[in-house]
Coordinates of N, CA, C and O in Angstrom, one line a residue:
X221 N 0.9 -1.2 0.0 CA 0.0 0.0 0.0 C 0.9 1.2 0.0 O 1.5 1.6 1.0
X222 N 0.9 1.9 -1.2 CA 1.5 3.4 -0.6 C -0.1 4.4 -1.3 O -1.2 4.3 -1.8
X223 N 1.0 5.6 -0.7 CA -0.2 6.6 -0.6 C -1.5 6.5 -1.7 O -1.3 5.9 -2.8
X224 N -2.2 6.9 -1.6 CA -3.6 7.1 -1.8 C -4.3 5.5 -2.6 O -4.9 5.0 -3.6
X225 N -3.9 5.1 -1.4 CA -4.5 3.3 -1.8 C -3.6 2.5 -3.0 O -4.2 1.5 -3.5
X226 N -2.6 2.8 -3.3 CA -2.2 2.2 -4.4 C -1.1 1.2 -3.8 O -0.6 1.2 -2.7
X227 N -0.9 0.2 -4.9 CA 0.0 -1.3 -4.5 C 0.7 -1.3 -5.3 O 0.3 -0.9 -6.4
X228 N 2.1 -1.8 -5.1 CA 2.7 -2.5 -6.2 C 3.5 -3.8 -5.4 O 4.3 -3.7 -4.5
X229 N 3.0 -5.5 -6.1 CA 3.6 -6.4 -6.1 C 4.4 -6.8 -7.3 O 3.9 -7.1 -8.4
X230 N 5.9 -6.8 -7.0 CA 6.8 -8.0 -8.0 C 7.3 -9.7 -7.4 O 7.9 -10.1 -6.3
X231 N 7.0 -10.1 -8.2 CA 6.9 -11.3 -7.7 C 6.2 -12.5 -8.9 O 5.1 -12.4 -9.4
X232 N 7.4 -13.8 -9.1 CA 6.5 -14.6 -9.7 C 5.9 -15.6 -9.1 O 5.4 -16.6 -9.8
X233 N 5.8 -15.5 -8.0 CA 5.1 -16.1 -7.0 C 3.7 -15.3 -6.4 O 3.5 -15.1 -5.2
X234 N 3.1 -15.0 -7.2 CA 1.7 -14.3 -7.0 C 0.7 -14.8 -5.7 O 0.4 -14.1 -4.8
X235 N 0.4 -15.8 -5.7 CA -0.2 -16.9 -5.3 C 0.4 -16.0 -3.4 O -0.2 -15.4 -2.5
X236 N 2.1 -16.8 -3.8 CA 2.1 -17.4 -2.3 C 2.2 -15.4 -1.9 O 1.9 -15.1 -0.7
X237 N 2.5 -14.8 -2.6 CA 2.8 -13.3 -1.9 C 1.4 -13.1 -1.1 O 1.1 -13.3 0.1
X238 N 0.5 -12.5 -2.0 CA -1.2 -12.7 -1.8 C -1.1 -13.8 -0.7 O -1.9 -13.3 0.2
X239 N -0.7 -15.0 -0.1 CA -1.4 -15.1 1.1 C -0.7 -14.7 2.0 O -1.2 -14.9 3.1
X240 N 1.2 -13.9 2.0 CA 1.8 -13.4 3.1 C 0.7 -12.1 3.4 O 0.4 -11.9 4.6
X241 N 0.2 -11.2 2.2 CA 0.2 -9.8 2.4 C -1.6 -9.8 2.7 O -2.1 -8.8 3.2
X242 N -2.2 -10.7 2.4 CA -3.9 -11.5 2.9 C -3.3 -11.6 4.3 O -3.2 -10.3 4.2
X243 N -2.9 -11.8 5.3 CA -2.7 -12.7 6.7 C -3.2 -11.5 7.7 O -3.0 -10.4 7.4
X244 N -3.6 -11.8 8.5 CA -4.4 -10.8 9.6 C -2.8 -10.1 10.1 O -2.7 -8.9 9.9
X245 N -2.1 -10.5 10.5 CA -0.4 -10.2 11.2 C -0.1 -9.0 10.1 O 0.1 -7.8 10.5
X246 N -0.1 -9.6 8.4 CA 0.8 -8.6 7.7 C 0.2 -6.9 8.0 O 0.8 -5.8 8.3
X247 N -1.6 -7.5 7.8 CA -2.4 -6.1 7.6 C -2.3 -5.4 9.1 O -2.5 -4.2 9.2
X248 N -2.1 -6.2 10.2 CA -2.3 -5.5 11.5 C -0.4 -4.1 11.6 O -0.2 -2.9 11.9
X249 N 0.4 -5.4 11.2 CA 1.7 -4.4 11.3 C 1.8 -3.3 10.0 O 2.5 -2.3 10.1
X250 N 1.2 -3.5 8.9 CA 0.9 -2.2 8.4 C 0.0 -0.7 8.6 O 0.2 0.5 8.4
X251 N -1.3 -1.6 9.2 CA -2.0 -0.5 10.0 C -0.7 -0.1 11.2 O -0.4 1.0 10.8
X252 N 0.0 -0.3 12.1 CA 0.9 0.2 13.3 C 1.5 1.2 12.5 O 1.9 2.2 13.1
X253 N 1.8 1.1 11.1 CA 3.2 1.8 10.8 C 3.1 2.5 10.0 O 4.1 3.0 9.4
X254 N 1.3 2.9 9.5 CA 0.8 4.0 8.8 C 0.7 5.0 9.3 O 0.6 5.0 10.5
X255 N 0.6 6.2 8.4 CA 1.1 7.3 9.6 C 0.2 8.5 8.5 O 0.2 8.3 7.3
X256 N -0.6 9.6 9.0 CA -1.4 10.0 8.3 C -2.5 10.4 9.1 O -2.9 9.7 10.0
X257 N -2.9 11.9 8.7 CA -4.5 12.2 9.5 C -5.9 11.8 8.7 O -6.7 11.0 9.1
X258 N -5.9 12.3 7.9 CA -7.3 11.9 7.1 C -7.2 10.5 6.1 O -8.2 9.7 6.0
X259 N -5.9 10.4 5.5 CA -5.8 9.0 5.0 C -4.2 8.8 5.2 O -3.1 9.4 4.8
X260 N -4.6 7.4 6.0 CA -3.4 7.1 6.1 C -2.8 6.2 5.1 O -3.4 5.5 4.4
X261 N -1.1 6.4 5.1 CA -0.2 5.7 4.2 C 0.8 5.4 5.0 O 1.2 5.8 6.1
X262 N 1.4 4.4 3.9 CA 3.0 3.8 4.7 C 3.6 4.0 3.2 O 3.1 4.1 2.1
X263 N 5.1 3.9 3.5 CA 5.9 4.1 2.3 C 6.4 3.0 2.1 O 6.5 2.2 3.0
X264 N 6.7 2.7 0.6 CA 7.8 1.5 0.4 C 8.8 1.0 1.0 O 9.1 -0.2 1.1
X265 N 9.7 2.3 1.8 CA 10.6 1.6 2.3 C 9.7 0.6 3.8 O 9.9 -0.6 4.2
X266 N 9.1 1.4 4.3 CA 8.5 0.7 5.3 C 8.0 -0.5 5.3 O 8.3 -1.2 6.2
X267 N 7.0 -1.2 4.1 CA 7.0 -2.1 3.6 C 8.1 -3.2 3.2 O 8.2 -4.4 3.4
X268 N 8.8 -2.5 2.8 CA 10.5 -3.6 2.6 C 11.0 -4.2 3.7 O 11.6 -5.2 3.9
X269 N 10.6 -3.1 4.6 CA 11.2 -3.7 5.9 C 10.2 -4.8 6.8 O 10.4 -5.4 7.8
X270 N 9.2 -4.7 6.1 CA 8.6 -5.7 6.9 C 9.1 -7.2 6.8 O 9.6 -7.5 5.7
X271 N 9.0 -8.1 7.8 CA 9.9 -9.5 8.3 C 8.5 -10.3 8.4 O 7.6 -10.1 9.2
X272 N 8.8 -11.9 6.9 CA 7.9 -12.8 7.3 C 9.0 -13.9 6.8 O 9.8 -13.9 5.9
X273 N 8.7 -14.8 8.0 CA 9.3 -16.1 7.2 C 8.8 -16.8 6.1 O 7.6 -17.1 6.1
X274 N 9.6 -17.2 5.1 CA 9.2 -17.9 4.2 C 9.8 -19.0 3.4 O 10.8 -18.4 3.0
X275 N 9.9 -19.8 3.1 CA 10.9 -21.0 1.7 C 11.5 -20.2 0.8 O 10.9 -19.7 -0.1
X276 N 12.9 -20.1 1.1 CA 13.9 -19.8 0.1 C 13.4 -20.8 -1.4 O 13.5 -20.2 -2.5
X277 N 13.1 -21.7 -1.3 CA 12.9 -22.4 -2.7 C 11.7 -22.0 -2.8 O 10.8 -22.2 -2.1
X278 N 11.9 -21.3 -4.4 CA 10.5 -21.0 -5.4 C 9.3 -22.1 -5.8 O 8.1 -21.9 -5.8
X279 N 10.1 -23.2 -6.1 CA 8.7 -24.4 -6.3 C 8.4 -24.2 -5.1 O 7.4 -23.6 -5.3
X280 N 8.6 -24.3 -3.8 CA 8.0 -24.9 -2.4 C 7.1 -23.7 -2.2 O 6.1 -24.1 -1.8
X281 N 6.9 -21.9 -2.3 CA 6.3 -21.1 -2.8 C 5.2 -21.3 -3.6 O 4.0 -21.2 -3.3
X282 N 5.7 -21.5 -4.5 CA 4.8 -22.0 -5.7 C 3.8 -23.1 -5.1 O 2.6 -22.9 -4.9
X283 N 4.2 -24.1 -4.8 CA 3.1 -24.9 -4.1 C 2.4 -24.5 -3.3 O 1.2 -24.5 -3.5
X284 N 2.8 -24.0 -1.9 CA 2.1 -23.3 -1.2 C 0.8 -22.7 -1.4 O -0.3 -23.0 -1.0
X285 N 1.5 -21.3 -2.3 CA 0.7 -20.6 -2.6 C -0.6 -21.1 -3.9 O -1.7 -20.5 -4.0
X286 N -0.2 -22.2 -4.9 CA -1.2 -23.0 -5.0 C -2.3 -23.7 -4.1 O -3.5 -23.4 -4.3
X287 N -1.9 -24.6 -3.2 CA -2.1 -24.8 -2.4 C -3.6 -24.3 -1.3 O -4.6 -24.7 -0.8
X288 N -2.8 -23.0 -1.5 CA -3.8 -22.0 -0.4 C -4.8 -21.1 -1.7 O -5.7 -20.4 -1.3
X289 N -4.6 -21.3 -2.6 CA -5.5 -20.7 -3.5 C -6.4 -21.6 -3.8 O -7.4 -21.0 -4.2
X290 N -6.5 -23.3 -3.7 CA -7.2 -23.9 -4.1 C -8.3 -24.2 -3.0 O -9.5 -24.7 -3.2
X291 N -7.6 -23.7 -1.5 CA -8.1 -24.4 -0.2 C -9.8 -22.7 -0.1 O -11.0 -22.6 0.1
X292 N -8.6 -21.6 -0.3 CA -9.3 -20.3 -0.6 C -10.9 -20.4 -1.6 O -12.0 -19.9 -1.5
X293 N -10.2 -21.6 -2.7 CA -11.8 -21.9 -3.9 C -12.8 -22.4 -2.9 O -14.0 -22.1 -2.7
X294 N -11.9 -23.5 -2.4 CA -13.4 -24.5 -1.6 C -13.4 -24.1 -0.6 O -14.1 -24.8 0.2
X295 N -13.1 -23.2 -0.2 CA -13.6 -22.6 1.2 C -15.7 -22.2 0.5 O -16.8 -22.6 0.6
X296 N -14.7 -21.0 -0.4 CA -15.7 -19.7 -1.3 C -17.2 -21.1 -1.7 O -18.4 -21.2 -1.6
X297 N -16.2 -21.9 -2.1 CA -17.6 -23.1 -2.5 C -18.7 -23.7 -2.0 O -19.9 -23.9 -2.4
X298 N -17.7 -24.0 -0.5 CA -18.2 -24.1 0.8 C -19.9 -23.0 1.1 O -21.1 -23.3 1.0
X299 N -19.1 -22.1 1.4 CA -20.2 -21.4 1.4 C -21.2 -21.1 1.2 O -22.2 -21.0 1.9
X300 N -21.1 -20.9 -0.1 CA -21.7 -20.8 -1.4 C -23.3 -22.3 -0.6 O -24.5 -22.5 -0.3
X301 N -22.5 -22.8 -0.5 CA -23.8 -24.2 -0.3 C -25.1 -23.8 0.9 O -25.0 -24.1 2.1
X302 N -26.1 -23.4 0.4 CA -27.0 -22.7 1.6 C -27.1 -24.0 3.3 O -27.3 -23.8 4.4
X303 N -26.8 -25.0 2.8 CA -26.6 -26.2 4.0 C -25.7 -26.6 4.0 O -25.6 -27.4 3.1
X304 N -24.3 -26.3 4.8 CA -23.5 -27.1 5.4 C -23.8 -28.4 6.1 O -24.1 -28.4 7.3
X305 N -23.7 -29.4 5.3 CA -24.0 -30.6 6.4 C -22.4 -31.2 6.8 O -21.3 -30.8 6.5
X306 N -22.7 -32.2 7.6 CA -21.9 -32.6 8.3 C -20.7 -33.1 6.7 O -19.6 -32.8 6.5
X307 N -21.3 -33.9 6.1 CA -20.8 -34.3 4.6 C -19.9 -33.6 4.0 O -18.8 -34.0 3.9
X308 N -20.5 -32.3 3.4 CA -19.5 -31.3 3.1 C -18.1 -31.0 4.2 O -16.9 -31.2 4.0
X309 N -18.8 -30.6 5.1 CA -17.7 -30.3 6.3 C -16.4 -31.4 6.0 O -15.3 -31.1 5.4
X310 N -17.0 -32.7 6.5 CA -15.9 -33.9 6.2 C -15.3 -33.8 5.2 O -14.1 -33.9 5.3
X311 N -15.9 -33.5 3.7 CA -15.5 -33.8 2.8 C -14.3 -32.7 2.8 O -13.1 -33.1 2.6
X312 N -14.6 -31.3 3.2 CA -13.8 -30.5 2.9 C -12.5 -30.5 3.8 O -11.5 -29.9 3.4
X313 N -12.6 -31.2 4.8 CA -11.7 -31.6 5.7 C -10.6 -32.5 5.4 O -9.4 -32.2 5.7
X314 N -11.0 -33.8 4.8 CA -10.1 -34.7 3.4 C -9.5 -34.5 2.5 O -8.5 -35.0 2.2
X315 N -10.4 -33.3 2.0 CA -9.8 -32.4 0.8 C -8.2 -31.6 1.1 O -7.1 -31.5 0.5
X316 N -8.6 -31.3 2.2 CA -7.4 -30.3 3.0 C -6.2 -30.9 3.2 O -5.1 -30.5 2.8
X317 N -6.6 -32.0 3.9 CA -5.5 -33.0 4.1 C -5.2 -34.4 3.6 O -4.8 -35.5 4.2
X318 N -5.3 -34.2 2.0 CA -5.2 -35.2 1.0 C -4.5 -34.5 0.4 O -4.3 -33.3 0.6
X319 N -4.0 -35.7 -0.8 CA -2.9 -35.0 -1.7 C -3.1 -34.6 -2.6 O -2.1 -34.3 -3.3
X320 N -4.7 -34.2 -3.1 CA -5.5 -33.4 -3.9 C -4.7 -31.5 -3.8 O -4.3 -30.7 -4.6
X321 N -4.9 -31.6 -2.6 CA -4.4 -29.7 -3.1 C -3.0 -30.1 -2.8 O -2.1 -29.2 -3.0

């Protein structure tokens, strides 16, 4: 985020960035370190400096962040279903921890 709502991500790991900069932690330590009366902003360098651990290896990124995009679909799918039954639940529970995603 810098000033007046604007983003810039580089990265060919789209996926797994999107779930560092999605995470309740990232958005909480960038609200701390925006600074601003009527609209607040943070600068790039402030952003740079922010510290998340992550996999030096790009495939293991890559998967991840597949991974968590596919878990993100069936979540949205989930939902989407006006009755959760217990079935779905399970099912989506299998899904998670199978070697499907």
């Amino acid at each position: 985020m810098l000033a007046q709502r604007v983003g810039r991500i580089r990265s060919k790991q789209l996926l797994f960035v999107y779930q560092v900069v999605a995470n309740d932690k990232f958005r909480i330590e960038m609200i701390k370190e925006s600074v601003g009366n009527a609209i607040k902003h943070i600068s790039l360098t402030q952003i740079q400096e922010y510290k998340s651990l992550v996999p030096l290896d790009l495939e293991e990124q890559n998967k991840i962040g597949l991974m968590f995009n596919k878990l993100d679909n069936l979540i949205v799918a989930n939902e989407r279903c006006p009755y959760p039954t217990k079935q779905n639940i399970k099912r989506y529970w299998q899904t998670l921890f199978s070697k499907k995603l």
